[in-house]
Every structure is written in structure tokens, then in C-alpha cells.
GROMACS .gro file of C-alpha atoms in nm:
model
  369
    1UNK     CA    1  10.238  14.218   8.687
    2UNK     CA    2  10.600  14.116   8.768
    3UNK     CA    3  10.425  13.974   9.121
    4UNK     CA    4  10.225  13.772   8.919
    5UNK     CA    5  10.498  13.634   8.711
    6UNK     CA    6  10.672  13.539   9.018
    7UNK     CA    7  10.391  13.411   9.148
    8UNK     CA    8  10.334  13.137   8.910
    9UNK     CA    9  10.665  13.061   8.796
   10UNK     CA   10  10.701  12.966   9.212
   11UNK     CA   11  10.390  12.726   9.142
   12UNK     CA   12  10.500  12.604   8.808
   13UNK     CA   13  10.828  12.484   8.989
   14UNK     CA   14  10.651  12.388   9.311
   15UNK     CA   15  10.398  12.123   9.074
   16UNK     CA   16  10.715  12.015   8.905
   17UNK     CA   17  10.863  11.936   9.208
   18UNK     CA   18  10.527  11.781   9.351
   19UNK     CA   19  10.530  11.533   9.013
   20UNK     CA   20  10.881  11.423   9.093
   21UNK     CA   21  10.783  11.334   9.439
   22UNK     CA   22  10.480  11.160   9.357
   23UNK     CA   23  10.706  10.944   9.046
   24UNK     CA   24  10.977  10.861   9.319
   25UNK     CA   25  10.664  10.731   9.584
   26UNK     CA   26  10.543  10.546   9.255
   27UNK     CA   27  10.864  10.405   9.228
   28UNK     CA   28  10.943  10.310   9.613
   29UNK     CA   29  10.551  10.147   9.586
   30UNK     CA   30  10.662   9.748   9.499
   31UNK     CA   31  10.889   9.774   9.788
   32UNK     CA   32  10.693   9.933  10.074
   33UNK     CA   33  10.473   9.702  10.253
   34UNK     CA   34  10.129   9.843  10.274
   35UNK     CA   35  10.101   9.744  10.641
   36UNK     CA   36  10.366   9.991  10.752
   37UNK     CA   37  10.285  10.246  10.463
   38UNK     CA   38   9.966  10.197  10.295
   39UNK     CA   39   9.933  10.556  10.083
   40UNK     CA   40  10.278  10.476   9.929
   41UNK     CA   41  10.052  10.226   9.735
   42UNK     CA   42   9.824  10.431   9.592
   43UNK     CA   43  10.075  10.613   9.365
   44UNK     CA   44  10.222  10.272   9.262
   45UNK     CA   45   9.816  10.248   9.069
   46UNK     CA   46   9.933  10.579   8.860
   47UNK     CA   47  10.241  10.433   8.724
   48UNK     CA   48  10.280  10.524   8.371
   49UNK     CA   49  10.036  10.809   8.411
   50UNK     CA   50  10.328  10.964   8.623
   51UNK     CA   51  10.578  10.851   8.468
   52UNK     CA   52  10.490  11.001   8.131
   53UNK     CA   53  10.369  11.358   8.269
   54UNK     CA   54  10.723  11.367   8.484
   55UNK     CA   55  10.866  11.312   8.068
   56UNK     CA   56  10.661  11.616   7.938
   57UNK     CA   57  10.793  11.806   8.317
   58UNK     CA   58  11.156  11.735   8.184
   59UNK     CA   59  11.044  11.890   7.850
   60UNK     CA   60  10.881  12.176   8.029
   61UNK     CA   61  11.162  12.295   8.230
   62UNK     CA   62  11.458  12.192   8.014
   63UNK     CA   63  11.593  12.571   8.079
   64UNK     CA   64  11.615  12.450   8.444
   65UNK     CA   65  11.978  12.226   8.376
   66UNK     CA   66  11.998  12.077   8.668
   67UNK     CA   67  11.663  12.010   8.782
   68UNK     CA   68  11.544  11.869   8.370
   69UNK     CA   69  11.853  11.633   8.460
   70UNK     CA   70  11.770  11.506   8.799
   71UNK     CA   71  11.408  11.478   8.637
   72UNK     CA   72  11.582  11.276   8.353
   73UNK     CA   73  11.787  11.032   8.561
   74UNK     CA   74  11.492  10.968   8.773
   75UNK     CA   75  11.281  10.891   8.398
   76UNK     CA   76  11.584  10.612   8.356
   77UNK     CA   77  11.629  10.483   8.679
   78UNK     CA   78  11.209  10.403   8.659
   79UNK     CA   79  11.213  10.259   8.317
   80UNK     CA   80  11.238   9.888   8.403
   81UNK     CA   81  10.934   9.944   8.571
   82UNK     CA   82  10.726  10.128   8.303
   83UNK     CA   83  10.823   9.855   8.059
   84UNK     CA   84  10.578   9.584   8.270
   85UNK     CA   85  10.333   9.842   8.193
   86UNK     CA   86  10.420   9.918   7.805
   87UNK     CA   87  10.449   9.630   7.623
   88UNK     CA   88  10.763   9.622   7.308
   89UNK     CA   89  10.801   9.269   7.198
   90UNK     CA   90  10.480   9.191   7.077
   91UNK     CA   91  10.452   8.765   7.004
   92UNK     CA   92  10.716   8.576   6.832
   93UNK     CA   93  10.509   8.451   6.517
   94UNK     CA   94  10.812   8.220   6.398
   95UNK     CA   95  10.793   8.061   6.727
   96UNK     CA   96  10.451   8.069   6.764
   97UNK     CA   97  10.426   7.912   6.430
   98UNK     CA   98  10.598   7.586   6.552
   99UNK     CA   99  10.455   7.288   6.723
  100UNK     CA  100  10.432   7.206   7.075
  101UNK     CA  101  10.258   7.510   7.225
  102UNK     CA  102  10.015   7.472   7.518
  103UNK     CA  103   9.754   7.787   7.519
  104UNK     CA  104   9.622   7.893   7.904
  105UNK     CA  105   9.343   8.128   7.912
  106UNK     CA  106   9.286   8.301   8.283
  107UNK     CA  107   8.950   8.510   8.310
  108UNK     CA  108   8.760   8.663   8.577
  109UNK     CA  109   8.436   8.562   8.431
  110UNK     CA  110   8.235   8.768   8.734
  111UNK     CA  111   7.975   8.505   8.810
  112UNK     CA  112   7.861   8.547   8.434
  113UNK     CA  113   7.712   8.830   8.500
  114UNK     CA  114   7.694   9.047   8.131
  115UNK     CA  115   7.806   9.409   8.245
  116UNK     CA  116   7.615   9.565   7.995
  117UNK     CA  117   7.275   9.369   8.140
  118UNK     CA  118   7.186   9.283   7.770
  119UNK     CA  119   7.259   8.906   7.814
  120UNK     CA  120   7.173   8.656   8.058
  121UNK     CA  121   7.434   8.483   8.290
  122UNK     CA  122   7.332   8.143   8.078
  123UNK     CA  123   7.396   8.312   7.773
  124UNK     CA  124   7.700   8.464   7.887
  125UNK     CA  125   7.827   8.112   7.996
  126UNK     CA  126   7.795   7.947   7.679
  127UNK     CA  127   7.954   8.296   7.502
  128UNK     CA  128   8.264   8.229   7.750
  129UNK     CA  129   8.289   7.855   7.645
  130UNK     CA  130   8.284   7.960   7.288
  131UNK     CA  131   8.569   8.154   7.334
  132UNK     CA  132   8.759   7.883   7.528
  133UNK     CA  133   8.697   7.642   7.205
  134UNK     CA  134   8.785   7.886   6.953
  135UNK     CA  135   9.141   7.966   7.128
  136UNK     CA  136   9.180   7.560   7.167
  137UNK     CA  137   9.269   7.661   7.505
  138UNK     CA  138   9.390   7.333   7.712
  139UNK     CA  139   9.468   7.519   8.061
  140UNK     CA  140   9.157   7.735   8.174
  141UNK     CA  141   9.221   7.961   8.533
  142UNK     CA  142   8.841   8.116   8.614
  143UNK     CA  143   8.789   8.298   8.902
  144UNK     CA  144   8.433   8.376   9.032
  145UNK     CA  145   8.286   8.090   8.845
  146UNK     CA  146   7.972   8.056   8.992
  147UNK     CA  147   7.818   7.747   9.131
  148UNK     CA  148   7.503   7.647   9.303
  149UNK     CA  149   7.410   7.248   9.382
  150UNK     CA  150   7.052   7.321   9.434
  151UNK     CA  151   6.898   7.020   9.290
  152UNK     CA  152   6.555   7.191   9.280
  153UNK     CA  153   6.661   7.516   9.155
  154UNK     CA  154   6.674   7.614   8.784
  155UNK     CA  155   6.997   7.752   8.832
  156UNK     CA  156   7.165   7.412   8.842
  157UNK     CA  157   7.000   7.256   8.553
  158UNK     CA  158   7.102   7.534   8.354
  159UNK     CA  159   7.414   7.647   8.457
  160UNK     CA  160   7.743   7.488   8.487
  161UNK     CA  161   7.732   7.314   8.185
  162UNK     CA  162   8.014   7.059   8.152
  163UNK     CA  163   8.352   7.189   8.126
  164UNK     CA  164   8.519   7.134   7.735
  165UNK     CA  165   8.825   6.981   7.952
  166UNK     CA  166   8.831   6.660   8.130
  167UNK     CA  167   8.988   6.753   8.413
  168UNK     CA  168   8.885   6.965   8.697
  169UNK     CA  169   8.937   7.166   9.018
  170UNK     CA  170   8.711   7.398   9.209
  171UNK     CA  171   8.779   7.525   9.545
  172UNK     CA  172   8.549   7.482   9.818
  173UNK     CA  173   8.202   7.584   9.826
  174UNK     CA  174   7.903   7.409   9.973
  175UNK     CA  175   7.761   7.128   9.797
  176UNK     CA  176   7.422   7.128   9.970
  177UNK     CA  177   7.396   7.560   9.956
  178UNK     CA  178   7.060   7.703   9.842
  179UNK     CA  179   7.321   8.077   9.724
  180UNK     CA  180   7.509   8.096   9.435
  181UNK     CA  181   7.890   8.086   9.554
  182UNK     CA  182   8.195   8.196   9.343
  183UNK     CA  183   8.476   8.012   9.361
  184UNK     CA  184   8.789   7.942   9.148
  185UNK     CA  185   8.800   7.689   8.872
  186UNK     CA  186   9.145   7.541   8.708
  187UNK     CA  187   9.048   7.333   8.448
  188UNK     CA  188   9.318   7.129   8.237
  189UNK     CA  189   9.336   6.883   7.939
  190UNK     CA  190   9.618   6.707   8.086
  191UNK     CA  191   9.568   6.507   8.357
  192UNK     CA  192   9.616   6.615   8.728
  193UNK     CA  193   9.805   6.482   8.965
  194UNK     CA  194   9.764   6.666   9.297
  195UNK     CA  195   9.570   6.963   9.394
  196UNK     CA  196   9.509   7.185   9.739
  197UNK     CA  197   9.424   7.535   9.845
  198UNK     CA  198   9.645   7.799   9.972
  199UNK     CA  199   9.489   7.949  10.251
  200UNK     CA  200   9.592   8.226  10.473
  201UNK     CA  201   9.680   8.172  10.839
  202UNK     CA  202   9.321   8.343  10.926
  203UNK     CA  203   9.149   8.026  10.704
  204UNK     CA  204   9.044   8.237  10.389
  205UNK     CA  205   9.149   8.067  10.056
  206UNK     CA  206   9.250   8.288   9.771
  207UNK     CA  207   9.403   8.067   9.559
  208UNK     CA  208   9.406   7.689   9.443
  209UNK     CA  209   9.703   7.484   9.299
  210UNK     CA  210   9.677   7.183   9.085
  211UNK     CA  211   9.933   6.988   8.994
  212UNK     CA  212   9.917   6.870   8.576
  213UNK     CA  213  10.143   6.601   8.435
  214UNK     CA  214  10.223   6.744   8.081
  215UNK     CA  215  10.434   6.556   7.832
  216UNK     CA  216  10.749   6.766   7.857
  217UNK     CA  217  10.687   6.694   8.280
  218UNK     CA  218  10.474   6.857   8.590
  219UNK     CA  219  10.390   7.191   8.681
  220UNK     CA  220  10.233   7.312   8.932
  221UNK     CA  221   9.945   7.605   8.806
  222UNK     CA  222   9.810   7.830   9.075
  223UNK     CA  223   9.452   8.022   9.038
  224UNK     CA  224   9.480   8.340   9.237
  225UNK     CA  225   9.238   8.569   9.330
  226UNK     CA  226   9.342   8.822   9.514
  227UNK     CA  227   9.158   9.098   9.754
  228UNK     CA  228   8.938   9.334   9.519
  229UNK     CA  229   8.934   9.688   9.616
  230UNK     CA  230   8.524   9.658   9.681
  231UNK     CA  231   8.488  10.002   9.480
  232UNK     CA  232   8.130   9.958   9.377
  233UNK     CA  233   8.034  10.308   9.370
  234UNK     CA  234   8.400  10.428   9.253
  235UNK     CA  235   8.412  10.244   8.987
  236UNK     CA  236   8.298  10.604   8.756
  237UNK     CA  237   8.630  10.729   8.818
  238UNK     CA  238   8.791  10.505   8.615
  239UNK     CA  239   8.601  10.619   8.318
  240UNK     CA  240   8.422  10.915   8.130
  241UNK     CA  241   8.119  10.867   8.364
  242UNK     CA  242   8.257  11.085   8.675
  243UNK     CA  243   7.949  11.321   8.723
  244UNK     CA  244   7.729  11.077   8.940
  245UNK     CA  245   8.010  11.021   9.183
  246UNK     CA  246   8.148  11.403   9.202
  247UNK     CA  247   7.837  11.533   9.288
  248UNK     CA  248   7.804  11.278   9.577
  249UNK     CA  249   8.154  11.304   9.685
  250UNK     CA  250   8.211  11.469  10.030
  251UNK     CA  251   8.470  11.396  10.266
  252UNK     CA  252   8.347  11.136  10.460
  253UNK     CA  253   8.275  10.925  10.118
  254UNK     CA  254   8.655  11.078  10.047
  255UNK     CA  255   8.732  10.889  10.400
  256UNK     CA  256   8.546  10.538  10.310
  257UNK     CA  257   8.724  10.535   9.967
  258UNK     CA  258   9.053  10.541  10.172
  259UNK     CA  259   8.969  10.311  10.403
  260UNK     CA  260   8.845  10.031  10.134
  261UNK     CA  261   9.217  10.088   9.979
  262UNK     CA  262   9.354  10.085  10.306
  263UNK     CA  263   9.205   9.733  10.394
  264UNK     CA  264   9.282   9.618  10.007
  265UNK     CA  265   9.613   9.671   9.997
  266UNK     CA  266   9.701   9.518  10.359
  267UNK     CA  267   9.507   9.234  10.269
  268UNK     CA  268   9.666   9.166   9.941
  269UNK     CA  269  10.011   9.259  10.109
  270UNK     CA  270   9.916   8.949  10.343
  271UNK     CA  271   9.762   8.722  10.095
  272UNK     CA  272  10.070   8.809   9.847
  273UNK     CA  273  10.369   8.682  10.138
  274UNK     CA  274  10.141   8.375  10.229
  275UNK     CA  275  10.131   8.284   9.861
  276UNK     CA  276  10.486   8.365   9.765
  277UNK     CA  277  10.616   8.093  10.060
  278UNK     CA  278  10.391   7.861   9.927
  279UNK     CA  279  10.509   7.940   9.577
  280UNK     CA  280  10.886   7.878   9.670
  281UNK     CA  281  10.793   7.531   9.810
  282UNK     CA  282  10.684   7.405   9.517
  283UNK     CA  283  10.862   7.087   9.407
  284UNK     CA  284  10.759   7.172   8.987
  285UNK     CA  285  10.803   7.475   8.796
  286UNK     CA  286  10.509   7.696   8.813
  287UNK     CA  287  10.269   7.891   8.666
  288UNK     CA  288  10.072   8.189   8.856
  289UNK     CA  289   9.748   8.313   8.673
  290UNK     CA  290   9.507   8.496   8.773
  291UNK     CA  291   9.331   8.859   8.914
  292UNK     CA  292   9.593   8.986   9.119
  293UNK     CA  293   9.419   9.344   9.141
  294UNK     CA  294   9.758   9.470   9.181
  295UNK     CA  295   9.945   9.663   8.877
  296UNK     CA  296  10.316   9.550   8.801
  297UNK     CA  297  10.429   9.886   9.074
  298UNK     CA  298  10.289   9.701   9.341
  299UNK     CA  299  10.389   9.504   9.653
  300UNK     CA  300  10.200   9.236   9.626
  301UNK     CA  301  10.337   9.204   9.193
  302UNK     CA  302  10.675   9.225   9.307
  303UNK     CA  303  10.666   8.946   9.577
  304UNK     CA  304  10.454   8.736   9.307
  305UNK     CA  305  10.689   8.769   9.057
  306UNK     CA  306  11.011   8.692   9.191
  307UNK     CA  307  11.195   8.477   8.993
  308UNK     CA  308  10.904   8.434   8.773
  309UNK     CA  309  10.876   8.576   8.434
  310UNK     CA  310  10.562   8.807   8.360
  311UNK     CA  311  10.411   8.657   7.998
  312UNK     CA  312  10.304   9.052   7.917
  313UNK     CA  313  10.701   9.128   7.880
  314UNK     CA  314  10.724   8.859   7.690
  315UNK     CA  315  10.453   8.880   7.398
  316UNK     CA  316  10.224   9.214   7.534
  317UNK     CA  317  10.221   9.492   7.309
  318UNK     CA  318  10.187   9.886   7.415
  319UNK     CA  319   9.978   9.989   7.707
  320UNK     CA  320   9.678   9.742   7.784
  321UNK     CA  321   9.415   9.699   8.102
  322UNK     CA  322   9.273   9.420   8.154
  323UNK     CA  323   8.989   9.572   8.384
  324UNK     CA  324   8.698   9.666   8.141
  325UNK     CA  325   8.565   9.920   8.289
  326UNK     CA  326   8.876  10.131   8.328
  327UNK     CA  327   8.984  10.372   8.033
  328UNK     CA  328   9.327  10.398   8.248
  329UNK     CA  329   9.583  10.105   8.132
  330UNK     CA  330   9.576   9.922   8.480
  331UNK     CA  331   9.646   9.555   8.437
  332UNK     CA  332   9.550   9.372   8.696
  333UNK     CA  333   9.516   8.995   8.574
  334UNK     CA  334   9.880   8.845   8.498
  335UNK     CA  335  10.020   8.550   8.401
  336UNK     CA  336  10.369   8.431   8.563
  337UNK     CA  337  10.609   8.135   8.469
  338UNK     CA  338  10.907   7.957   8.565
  339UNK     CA  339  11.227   8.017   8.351
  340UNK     CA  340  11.132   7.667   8.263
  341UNK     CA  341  10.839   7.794   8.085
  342UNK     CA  342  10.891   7.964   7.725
  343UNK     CA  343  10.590   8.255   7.686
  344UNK     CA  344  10.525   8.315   7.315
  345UNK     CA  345  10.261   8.539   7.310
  346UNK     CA  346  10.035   8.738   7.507
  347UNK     CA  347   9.678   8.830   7.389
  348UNK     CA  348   9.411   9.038   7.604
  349UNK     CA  349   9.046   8.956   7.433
  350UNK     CA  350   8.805   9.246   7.450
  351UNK     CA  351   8.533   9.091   7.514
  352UNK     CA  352   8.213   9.233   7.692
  353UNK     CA  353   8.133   8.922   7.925
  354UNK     CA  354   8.261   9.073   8.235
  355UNK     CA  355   8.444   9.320   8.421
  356UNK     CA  356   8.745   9.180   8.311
  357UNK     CA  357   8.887   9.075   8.014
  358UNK     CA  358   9.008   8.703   7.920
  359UNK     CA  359   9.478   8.692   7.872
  360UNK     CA  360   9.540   8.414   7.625
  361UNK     CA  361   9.864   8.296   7.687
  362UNK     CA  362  10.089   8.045   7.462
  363UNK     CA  363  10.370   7.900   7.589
  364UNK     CA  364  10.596   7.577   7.525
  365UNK     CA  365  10.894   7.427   7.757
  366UNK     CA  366  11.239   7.485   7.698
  367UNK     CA  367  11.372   7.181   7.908
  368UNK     CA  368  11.178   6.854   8.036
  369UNK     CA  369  11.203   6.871   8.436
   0.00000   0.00000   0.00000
């Protein structure tokens, strides 16, 4: 019996001591590059799950001084981060209540394709533009918006409908293709002034920026769509619907799931640097919207966000994810700003459109540039 005691008091300690470890790789995560240390990013996805059981492994071993306060200062030292995860402030409704507030909506509207199969991807569309018109939304960030020029298909007559806003920008896709394409789509109220596409050094264009001429002066908006994990057939993980994928896991599907995050998170890593240079070029204040597919303890966040301020600090409220299919808070889609740019509120629609949901941002300016 007293073997037995020993026996799993030694593993009790050993898993609290595992925990800690695998908090303090979550925490090194935003500053490891992926393409010297790739698996350091994979605990950076389990955040505030880690985070949260290393609180209840202070709890548990609070007899264990020393180790309860190592676990403790540790808790502290990670809080800043857990904070972009767990929203506080919530929106400023006296603010929000005055005039001169611009509202940006960024969606991944995933090619209007209705997850739940019930709708068509015309339907779907007009659902999307419904919700654009209801939030009086004057800056719209889409990424795989769909487009087809076709003239003899019936895809084109009855997709695409106009934009509500007068001004647009779509990056490249070709005019004359017979396949639907998905591309990214900025489209503004105001009027624009100059747009291009960031593109990588190996020709691959993951994000657009346009350059609007508001009142209060120009900023330069980027659309961003980063590198998606490609986790068609992992995507059960992420919620209550595991028993399809256990029972075909084995450890070469183990090795393929590793490799897709592998690729992911190099790719973002690269896309990330080659956007962030671009980023500090910019002659305007910015703004940075879009599907990251990156959490706030990543890399690719951290290099994004320098200097910027994340709208979800600003006006998000407790834990949210902004990938639908996911039970597990993991935001994914941000908004960033210039100090420039004042964030009032942050809103995350649940809608059932896609496999994302829709961040309504409002924001004003707190100087003319």
C-alpha cells in the first residue's frame, strides 16, 4: 500500500511538473521562430487551456511552498499574455454613444459555402450582405470571397452581386477562368487612394493593402490571410465529434497531422516577417484585419502586432473563438490599429455562414494625421 502511495504521489508531482513545462513552452511560443523550433508552437495554440490548469496545479499542491510559489510567479509573469485571450473591458458605451465612429467588419466568408449544407452559397451571400447593412459597416475585409468571370456560367449571373460600398479591391484572380477562385476583398465607403499586394519573395500574395482617404486623414487597411493549417479531417478534435477521427488515428495519420502544422507554422512564420516589413513602411497609420490563423501566443501575432493595438483588448469581453467549429476559445481573426486609431468596441457575430465568424469593430481617430 505505502508503494502505491509513493508511487503516485511521484506521478502527481511528475504531471505537475510536466504542466509547468508545457505553460513556460506556451509562454516562450510568440518568441520562437517556427523555422528553428516548430513544436514550441504548438503549445502556444493551448494558451489559456494551460494556463488555467497550471492555476488549479498551484491550488493542488499548495502544501508544496516552494514549488505552489514558483508555479504562482510563473501564473503572473504569463498574465499579459492570457489577457489577449480573456477579454475585461468590454465596449465603452459612452464613447460608443458619440459621433464620428467608423464600423469595419473582417470575415472569412469561406467561398459562401453554408457549413451546415442547409443553404446555398447564393443564399448565403445575400445572408452575409444583410449583415454588412444591418451593422452600417463602411470598411468590409473578406477573405475567400469567391469569384468566377465565366460569362456563360450561372455562377456569374448569380453570384457576386454588387458590393453595398462604392469602392473596391480584390486581389488577383483570373478574369477569363472557367474555376471559382477565392481571393481577398477590401471594400470601403470612403474613397481609395492607392492599393497593391504584399507578396512573399516566392510570388504568393497573402494579403492586399488599400489605401482610404477618410475625413480625419489616410490609412492604410491591410486584408490578411494567412497560411491555414489544411486540417480537413482534424477538424473533430476541436469539438464533441472526436470518435470518427480516434478510431482512424494511427501513427502515420499522427505523423501527417505534424507535418501539416509543421509546414503551417513555417509558412505563416515567413508570411508574418514579409508582412511586418511591409507594415513598418507604411507612410499612414494602419489597420491589419483579417484570418491570421495564429492565436495572440504566437509568432506570427507577436510580429503582427508590434506597435499595433489588438481591438479584442480594447472592447472583447471573456474568452471568445472566432473559428466556428472549435468549442476551444482559439481566436484566430484579429483586428490591429495604429495608436492613431481609437477601438471602441469589439463584437464577434455568431453567425452560421461559415467556418468563421464575422469581428465588428468600431473605432474613431484620436488625432488627424
Amino acid at each position: 500500500m505505502k508503494l502505491i502511495n509513493r508511487i503516485f504521489r511521484l506521478l502527481f508531482r511528475l504531471s505537475g511538473f510536466l504542466l509547468l513545462a508545457a505553460l513556460v513552452a506556451a509562454m516562450i511560443s510568440p518568441h520562437a521562430d517556427p523555422y528553428h523550433c516548430w513544436i514550441i508552437s504548438f503549445f502556444g495554440l493551448a494558451y489559456p487551456l494551460l494556463w488555467l490548469a497550471n492555476l488549479l496545479n498551484a491550488l493542488l499542491n499548495i502544501r508544496f511552498r516552494i514549488f505552489s510559489r514558483v508555479i504562482l510567479i510563473i501564473l503572473l509573469a504569463g498574465l499579459p499574455m492570457m489577457l489577449k485571450h480573456f477579454g475585461v473591458y468590454g465596449p465603452d458605451k459612452y464613447i460608443l454613444s458619440a459621433g464620428g465612429a467608423y464600423t469595419l467588419v473582417t470575415y472569412n466568408v469561406h467561398g459562401f459555402s453554408d457549413i451546415s449544407g442547409k443553404k446555398s452559397v447564393y443564399d448565403v451571400q445575400f445572408l452575409v450582405h444583410e449583415l454588412y447593412a444591418r451593422e452600417n459597416a463602411g470598411l468590409i475585409c473578406m477573405q475567400e470571397y469567391p469569384v468566377r468571370r465565366n460569362p456563360s456560367g450561372g455562377f456569374n449571373r448569380n453570384m457576386n452581386i454588387s458590393p453595398l460600398l462604392p469602392h473596391n479591391h480584390l486581389s488577383w484572380y483570373e478574369p477569363d477562368g472557367i474555376y471559382m477562385e477565392s481571393v481577398l476583398m477590401t471594400s470601403t465607403r470612403q474613397k481609395i487612394q492607392n492599393q497593391g499586394t504584399v507578396y512573399s519573395p516566392d510570388i504568393e500574395d497573402f494579403a492586399i493593402y488599400t489605401d482610404i482617404s477618410f475625413p480625419e486623414g489616410t490609412v492604410r487597411v491591410y486584408n490578411v490571410h494567412l497560411q491555414s493549417l489544411m486540417l480537413k479531417e482534424e477538424r473533430s478534435l476541436l469539438n464533441n465529434s472526436t470518435t470518427g477521427y480516434i478510431k482512424k488515428s494511427t501513427l502515420r495519420q499522427g505523423w501527417v497531422t505534424a507535418a501539416k502544422l509543421r509546414r503551417a507554422f513555417i509558412l505563416r512564420s515567413y508570411q508574418a516577417k514579409c508582412l511586418a516589413q511591409h507594415i513598418q513602411q507604411s507612410p499612414w497609420p494602419v489597420i491589419v484585419a483579417g484570418d491570421f490563423n495564429d492565436t495572440p501566443a504566437s509568432f506570427a501575432y507577436r510580429i503582427l502586432s508590434k506597435g499595433l493595438c489588438d481591438s479584442f483588448e480594447s472592447g472583447g469581453q471573456g474568452f471568445t473563438t472566432t473559428f466556428s467549429e472549435s468549442h476551444y476559445p482559439i481566436r484566430i481573426d484579429h483586428v490591429l490599429a495604429s495608436p492613431q486609431i481609437k477601438i471602441l468596441s469589439y463584437e464577434r457575430k455568431l453567425t452560421g455562414y461559415s467556418d468563421h465568424y464575422p469581428i465588428v469593430v468600431r473605432f474613431s481617430f484620436r488625432n488627424s494625421n
